[in-house]
Coordinates of C-alpha atoms in Angstrom, one line a residue:
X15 CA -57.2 -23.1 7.0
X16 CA -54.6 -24.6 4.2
X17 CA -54.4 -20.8 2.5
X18 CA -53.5 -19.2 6.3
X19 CA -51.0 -22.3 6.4
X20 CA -49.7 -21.4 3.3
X21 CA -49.5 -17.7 3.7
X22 CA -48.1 -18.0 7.4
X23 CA -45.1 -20.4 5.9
X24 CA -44.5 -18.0 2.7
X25 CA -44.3 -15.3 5.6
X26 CA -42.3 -16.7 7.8
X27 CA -39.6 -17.5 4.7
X28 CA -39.4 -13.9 3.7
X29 CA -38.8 -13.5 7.5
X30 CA -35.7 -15.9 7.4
X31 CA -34.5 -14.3 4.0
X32 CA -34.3 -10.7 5.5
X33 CA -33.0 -12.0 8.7
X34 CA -30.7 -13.9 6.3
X35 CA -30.2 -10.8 4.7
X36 CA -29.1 -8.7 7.8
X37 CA -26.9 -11.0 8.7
X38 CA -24.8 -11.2 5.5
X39 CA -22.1 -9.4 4.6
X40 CA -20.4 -8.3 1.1
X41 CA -16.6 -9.3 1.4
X42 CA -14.6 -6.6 -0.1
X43 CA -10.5 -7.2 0.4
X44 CA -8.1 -4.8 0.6
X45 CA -4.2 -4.7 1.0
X46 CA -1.7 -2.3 1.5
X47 CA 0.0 0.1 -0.9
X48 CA 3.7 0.4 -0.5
X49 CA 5.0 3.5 -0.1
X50 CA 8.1 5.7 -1.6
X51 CA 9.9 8.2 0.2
X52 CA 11.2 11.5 -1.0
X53 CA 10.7 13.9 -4.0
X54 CA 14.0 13.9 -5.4
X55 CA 14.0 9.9 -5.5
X56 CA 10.4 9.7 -6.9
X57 CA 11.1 12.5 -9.6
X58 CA 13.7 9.5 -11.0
X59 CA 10.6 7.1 -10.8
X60 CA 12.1 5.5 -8.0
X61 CA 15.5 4.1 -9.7
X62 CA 17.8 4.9 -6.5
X63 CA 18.9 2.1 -5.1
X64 CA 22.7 2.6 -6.8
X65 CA 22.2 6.7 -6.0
X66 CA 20.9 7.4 -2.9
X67 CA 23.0 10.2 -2.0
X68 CA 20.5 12.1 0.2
X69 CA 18.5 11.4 3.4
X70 CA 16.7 9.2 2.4
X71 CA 19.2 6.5 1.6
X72 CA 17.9 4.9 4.8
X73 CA 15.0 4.3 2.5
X74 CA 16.2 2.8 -0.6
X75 CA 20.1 1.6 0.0
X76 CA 21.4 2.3 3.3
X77 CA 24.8 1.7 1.9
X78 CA 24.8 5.3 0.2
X79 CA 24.5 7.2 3.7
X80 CA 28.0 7.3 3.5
X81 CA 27.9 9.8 0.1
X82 CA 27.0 12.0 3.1
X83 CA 29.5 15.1 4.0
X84 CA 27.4 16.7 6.6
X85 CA 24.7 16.8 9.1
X86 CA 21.6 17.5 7.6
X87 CA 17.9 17.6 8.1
X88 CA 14.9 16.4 5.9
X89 CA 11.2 16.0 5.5
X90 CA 8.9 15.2 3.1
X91 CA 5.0 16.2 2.6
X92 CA 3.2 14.2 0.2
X93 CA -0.6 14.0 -1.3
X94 CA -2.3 11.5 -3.0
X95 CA -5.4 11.0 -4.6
X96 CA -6.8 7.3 -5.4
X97 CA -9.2 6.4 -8.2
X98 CA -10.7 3.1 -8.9
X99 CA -13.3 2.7 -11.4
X100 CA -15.0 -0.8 -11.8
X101 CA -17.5 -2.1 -14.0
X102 CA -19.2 -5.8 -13.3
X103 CA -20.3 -7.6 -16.4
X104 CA -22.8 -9.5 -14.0
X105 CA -23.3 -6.5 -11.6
X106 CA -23.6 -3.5 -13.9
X107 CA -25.4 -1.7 -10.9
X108 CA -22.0 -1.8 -9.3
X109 CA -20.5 0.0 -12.4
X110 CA -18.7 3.8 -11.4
X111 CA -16.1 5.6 -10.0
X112 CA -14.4 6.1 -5.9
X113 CA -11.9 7.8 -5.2
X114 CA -10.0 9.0 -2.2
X115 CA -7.3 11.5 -1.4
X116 CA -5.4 12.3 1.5
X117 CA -2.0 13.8 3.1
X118 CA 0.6 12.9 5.6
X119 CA 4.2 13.4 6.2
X120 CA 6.1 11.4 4.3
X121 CA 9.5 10.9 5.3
X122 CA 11.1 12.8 7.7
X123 CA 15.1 12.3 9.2
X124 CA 18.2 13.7 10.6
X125 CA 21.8 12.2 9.4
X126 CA 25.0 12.9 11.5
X127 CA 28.5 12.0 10.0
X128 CA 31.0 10.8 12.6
X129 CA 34.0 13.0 11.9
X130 CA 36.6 10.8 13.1
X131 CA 36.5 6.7 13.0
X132 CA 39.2 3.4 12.6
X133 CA 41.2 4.4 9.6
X134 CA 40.1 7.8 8.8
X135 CA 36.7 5.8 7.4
X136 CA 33.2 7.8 6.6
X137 CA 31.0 6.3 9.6
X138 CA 27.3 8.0 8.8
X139 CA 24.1 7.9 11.2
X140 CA 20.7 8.9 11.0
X141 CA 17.3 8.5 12.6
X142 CA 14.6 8.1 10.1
X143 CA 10.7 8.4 10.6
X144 CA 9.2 6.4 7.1
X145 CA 5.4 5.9 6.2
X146 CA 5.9 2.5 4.6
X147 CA 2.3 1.3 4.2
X148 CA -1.1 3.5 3.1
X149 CA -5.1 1.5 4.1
X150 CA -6.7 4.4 2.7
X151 CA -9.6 3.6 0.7
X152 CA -13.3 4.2 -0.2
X153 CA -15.9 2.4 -2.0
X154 CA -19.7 3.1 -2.2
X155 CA -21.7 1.1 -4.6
X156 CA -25.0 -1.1 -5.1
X157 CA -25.8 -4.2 -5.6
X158 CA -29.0 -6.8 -6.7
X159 CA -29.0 -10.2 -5.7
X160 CA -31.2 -13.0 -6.8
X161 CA -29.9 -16.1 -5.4
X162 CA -32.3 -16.3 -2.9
X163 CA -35.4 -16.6 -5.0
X164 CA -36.6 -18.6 -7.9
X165 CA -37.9 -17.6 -10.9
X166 CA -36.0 -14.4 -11.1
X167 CA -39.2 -12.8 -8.9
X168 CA -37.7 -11.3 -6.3
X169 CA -34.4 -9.6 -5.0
X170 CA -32.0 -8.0 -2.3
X171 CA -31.1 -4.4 -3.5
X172 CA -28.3 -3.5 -1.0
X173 CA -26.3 0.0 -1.1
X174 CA -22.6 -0.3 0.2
X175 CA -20.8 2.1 2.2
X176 CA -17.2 0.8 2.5
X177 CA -14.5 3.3 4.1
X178 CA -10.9 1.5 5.2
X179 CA -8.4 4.3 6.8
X180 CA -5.0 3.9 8.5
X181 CA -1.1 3.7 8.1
X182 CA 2.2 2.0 8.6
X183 CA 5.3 3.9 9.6
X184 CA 8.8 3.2 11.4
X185 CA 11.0 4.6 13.6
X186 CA 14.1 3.5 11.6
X187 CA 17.7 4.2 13.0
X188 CA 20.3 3.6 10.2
X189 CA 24.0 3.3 9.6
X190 CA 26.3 3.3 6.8
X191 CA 30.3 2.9 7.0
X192 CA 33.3 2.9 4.0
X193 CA 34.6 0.0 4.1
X194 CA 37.0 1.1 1.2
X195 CA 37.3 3.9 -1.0
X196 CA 34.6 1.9 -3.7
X197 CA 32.4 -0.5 -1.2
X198 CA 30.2 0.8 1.3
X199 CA 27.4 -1.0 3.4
X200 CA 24.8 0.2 5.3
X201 CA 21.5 -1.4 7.7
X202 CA 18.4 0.2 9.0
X203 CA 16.5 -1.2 11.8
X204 CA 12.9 -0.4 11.4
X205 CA 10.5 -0.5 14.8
X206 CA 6.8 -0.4 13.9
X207 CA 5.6 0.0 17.4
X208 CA 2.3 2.2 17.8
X209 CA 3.7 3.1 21.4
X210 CA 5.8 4.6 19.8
X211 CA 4.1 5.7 16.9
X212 CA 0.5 6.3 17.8
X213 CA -0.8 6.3 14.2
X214 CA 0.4 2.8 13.6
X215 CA -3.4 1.3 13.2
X216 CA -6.1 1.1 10.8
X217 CA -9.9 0.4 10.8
X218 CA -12.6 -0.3 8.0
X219 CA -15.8 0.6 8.4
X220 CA -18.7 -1.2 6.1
X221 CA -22.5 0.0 6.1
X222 CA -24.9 -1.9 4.2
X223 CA -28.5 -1.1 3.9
X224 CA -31.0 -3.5 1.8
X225 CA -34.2 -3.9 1.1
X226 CA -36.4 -7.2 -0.6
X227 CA -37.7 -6.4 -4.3
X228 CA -41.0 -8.3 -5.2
X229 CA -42.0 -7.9 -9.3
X230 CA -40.2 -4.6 -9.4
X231 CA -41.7 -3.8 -6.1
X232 CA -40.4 -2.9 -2.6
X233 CA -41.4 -4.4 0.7
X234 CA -42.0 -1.8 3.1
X235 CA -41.1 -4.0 6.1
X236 CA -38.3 -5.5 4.2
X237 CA -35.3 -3.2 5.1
X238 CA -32.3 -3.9 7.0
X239 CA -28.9 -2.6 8.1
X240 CA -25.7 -4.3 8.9
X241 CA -22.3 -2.1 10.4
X242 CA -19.5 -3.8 10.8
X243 CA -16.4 -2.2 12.2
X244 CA -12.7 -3.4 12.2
X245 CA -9.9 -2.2 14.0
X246 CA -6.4 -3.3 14.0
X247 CA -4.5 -1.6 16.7
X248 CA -1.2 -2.2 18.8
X249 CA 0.9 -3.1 15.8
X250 CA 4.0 -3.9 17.0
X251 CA 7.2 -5.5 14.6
X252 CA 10.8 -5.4 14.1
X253 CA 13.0 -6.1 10.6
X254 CA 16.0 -5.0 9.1
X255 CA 17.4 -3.5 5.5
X256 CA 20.8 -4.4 4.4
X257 CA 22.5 -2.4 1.5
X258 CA 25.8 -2.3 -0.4
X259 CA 27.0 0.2 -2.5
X260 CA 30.2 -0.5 -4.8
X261 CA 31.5 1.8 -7.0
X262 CA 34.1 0.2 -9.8
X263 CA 34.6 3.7 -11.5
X264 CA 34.5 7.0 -10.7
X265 CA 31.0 7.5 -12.8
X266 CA 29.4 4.3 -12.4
X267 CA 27.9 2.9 -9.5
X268 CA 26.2 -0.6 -8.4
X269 CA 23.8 -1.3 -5.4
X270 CA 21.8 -3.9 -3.4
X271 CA 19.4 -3.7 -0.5
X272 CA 17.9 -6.9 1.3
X273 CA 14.4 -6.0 3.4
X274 CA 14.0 -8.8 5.7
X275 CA 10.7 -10.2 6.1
X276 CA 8.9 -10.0 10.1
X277 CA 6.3 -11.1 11.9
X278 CA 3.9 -8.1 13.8
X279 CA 1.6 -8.6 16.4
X280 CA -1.9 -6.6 16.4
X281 CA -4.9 -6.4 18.2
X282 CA -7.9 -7.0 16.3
X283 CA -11.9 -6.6 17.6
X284 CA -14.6 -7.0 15.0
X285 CA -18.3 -5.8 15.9
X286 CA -21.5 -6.0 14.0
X287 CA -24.4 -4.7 14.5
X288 CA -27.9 -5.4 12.6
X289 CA -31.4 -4.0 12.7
X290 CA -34.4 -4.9 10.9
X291 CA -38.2 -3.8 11.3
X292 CA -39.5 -7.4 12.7
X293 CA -36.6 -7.9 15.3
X294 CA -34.4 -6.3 18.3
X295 CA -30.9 -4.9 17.2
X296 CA -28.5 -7.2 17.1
X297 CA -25.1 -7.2 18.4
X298 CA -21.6 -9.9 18.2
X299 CA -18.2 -8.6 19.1
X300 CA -15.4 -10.9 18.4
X301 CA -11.8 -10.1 19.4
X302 CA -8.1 -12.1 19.1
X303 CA -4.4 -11.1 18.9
X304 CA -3.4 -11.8 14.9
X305 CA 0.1 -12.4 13.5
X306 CA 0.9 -10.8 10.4
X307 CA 3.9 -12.0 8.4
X308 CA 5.0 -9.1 6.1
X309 CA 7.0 -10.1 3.0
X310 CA 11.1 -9.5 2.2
X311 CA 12.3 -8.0 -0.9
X312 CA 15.3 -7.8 -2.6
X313 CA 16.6 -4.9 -4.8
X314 CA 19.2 -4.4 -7.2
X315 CA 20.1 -1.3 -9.4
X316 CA 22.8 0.5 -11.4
X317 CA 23.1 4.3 -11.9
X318 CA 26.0 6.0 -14.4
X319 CA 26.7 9.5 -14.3
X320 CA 28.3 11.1 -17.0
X321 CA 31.5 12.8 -16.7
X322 CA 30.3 16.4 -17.0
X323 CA 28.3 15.7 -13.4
X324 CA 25.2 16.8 -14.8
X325 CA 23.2 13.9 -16.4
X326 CA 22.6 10.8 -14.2
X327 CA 20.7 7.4 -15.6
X328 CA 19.7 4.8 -13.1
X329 CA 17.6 1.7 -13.4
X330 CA 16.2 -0.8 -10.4
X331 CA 15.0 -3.9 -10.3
X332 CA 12.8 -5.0 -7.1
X333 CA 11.4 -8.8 -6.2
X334 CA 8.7 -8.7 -3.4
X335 CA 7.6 -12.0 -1.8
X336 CA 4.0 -11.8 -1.4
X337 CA 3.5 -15.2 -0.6
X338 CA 5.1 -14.8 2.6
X339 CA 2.0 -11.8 3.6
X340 CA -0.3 -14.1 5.8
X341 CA -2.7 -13.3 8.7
X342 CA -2.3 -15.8 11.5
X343 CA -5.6 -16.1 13.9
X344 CA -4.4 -18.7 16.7
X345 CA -8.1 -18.6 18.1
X346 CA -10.1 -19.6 15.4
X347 CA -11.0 -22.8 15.8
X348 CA -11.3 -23.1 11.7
X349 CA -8.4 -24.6 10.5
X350 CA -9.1 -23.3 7.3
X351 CA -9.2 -20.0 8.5
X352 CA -5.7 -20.0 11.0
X353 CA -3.9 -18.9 8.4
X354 CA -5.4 -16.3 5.7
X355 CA -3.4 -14.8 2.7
X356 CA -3.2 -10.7 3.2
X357 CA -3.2 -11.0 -0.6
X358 CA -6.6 -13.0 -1.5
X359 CA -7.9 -12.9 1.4
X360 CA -8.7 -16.7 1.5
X361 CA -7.2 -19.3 3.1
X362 CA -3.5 -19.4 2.9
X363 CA -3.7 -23.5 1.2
X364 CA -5.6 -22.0 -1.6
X365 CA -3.5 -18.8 -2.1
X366 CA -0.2 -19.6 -3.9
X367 CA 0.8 -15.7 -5.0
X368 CA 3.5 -14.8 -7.5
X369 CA 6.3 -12.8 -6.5
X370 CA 6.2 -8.9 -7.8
X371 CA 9.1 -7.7 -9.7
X372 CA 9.6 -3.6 -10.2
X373 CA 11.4 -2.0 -12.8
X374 CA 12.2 1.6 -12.2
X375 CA 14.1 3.8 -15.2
X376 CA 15.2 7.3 -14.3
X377 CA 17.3 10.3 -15.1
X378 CA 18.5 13.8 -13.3
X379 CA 20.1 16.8 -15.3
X380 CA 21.8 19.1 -12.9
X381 CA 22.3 22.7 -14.3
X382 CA 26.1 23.0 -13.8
X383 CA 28.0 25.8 -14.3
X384 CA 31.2 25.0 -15.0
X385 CA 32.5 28.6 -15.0
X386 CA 31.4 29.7 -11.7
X387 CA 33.6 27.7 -8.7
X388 CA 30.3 28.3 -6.8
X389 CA 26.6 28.4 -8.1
X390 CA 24.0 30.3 -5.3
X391 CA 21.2 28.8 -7.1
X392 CA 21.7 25.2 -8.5
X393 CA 18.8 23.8 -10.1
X394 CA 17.9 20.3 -11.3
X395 CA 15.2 18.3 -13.5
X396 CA 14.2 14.6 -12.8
X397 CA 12.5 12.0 -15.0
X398 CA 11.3 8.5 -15.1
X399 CA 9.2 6.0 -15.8
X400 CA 8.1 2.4 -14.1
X401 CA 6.6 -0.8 -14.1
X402 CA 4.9 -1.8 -10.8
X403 CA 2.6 -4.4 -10.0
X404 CA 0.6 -5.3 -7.7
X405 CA 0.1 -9.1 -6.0
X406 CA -3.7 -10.5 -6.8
X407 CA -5.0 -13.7 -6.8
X408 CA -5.5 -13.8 -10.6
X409 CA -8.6 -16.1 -10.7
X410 CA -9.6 -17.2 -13.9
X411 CA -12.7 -16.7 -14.8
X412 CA -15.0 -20.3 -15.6
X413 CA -19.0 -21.0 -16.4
X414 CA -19.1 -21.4 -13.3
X415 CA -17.4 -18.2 -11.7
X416 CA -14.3 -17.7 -10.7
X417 CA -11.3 -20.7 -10.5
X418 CA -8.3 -21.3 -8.3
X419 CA -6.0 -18.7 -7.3
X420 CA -3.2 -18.9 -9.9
X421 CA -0.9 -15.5 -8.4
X422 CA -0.6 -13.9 -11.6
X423 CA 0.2 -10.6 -10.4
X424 CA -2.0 -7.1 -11.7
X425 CA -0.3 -4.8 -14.2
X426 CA 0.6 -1.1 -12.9
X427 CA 2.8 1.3 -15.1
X428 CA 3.6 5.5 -14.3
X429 CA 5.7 8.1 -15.2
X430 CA 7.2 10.2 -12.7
X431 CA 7.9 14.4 -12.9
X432 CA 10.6 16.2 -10.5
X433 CA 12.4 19.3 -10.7
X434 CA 14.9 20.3 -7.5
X435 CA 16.9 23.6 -6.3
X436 CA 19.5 23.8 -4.2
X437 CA 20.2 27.3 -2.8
X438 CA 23.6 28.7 -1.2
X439 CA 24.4 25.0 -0.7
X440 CA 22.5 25.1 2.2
X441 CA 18.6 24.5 1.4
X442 CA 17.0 22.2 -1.3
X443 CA 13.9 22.1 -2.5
X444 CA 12.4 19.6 -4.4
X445 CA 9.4 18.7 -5.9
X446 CA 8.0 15.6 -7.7
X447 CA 4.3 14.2 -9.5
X448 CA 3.8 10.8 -9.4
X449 CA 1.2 9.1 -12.1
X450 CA 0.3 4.9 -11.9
X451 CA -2.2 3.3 -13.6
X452 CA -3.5 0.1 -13.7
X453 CA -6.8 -1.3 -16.4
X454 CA -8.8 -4.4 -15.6
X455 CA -7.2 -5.2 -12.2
X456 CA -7.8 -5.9 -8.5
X457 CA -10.7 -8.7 -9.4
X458 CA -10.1 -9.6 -5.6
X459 CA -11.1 -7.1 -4.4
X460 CA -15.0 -9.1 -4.4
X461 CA -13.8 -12.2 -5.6
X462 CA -16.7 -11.9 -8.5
X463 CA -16.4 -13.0 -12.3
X464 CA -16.7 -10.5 -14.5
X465 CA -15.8 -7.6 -12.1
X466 CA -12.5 -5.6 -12.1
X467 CA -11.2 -1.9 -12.1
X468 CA -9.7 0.6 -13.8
X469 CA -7.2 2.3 -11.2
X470 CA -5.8 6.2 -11.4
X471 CA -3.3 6.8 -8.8
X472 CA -1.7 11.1 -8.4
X473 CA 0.9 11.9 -6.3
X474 CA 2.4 15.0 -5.2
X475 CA 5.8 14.5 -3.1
X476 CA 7.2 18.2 -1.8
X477 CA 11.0 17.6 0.4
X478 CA 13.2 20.3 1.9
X479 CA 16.8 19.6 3.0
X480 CA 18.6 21.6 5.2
X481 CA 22.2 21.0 5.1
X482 CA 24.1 22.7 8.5

């Protein structure tokens, strides 16, 4: 009678365990990439804050539109493909390599100069559509844990299926006006409304199938699934961008650009599901309207171009505030959990996160021939390279796992490729590779000592300008 005692209590533990089991889930975080927009400006590694002399000034200084003579047309198509490839020192059954690539329109805008304004001034406008945030990302992996038993005896083998897809964009109309012959200014006002732009959402999806272990052995009746699905929809928001551009010689050039930070309202609905051989399906859904507060950023950058108009250097500095990126849940009755960093993905009073500062170097050679009054094909080469990083919680690693959240940012650095023509003065083509890397980072992404990746990042931005 004591044995079928004891063997009815060890049963009904390793019942709890894998109904313990189904119910858990593997926290992976993931934020946002920013986004550039257009070849020619990426081919000069992003150092056009004191150029921007195309369409997409909007973009990067609004205060350039004004270097505009005529209407003209753009769009951008880019590619990317993402690599991440993370090794655990605890984990090493997580060890290997995701990836993920995928396409979009980048950038796409019509400018229209006002020919006549107050004192013979340059008055420019332009509508702008910009991708400004990619979700995009994959992850597949295993994992063994022994927590749950004692004597090392036993474990959860779990195989993760982790898939997060979705964008940002705006409907941006913009403005630039000479205030004098050397200082221009410029503002954009960027609507993220998915009314209005229907792919302004994003969803994760995460499958996770596990099974109990015994001495190397499988349970037959041990196996479980969990799906959990996210979706963030109805994003809605308004901000700003402020520019200047001053110009104290003829060559040399000086800009700013101020990117307000905002607060965007999205639905969010969060439904798991669970099944397990011993038990019915299960099923929670769980819904509220979140607040997300997006960060500002300032920008500040010099260009110099040399007096035969065909070299141009230009270097940028960027600050982000990433401590202002915060997920507000007004229905959660946690007060730990009302207000979450979008950084770390823990509550904000434990997040402190270090600002991100960007420094972008980058040149353009324009063939120019100074012998013919007018060139039918005038071609171009770009060049640059950057420092980027990303915001992370930088944990330090202890005995006994991971510490506080100290901010210390993640190290990126790429180079940047671009070559342009510009035919009849009427079409230009350009065409730009992006490479960014980034080794032992993004240790938030499971909040897990020893854990980090190596990250690969291509791009491929193709633009077209049509000047009328």
């Amino acid at each position: 009678m004591k044995k079928a005692c004891r063997q009815l209590a060890c049963s009904l533990a390793m019942l709890a365990l894998i109904a313990g089991a189904a119910s858990a889930q593997i926290q992976i975080n993931s934020s946002p990439n920013i986004v550039g927009s257009g070849a020619r400006a990426l081919g000069m590694g992003g150092a056009f804050v004191a150029v921007a002399d195309d369409a997409t000034a909007a973009s990067w200084n609004p205060g350039g539109l004004t270097q505009l003579e005529r209407p003209e047309l753009s769009l951008v198509y880019s590619w990317k493909w993402r690599s991440e490839d993370f090794s655990s020192e605890f984990h090493p059954e997580m060890d290997g390599g995701n990836s993920v690539d995928f396409s979009d329109v980048n950038y796409l805008s019509f400018v229209y100069p006002i020919p006549k304004t107050i004192g013979g001034r340059n008055l420019i406008l332009s509508l702008n559509y910009q991708r400004k945030y990619d979700f995009d990302r994959d992850l597949n992996f295993r994992y063994r844990d022994i927590s749950a038993f004692t004597g090392g005896i036993g474990s959860f083998n779990t195989k993760v299926n982790y898939s997060q897809r979705g964008q940002l964009a705006t409907l941006s109309p913009a403005f630039g006006f000479e205030i004098t012959d050397r200082l221009s200014v410029g503002a954009v006002i960027n609507i993220w409304d998915e009314s209005i732009l229907p792919d302004n959402e994003w969803k994760v999806r995460q499958e996770e199938r596990r099974v109990v272990r015994i001495n190397g052995m499988t349970l037959p009746v041990s196996w479980s699934k969990l799906r959990v699905e996210e979706n963030y929809d109805n994003f809605k928001g308004v901000n700003s961008t402020w520019g200047i551009l001053y110009k104290p010689t003829e060559h040399l050039s000086i800009g700013a650009v101020y990117t307000t930070k905002f607060n965007a309202d999205v639905d969010y609905s969060r439904v798991v599901r669970t099944n397990t051989m011993f038990a019915f399906p299960g099923y929670t859904k769980y819904s509220t309207d979140y607040t997300i507060t997006f960060p500002s950023a300032i920008g500040l950058g010099v260009a110099y171009r040399f007096p035969n108009d065909k070299l141009t250097l230009s270097f940028d500095v960027t600050r982000r505030e990433w401590d202002q990126f915060i997920l507000y849940d007004d229905h959660n009755p946690s007060i730990s959990m009302h207000r979450v960093s979008g950084v770390t993905g823990l509550p904000k009073y434990l997040s402190s996160v270090d600002p991100t500062y960007t420094f972008r170097l980058g040149a353009e050679y324009v063939f120019v021939n100074p012998n013919k009054p007018e060139q039918n094909l005038l071609p171009s080469l770009r060049a640059g390279i950057f420092y980027d990083p990303e915001p992370a919680g930088g944990r330090r690693e202890t005995w006994y796992g991971l510490g506080k959240v100290t901010g210390n940012v993640d190290d990126y650095y790429g180079f940047t490729l671009g070559a342009g023509i510009l035919i009849h003065n009427r079409v230009n083509l350009d065409i730009a590779y992006q490479y960014r890397w980034g080794d032992n980072v993004r240790k938030d992404t499971f909040n897990m000592a020893g854990t980090d990746a190596d990250v690969d990042q291509h791009t491929i931005y193709l633009s077209t300008v049509i000047y009328f």
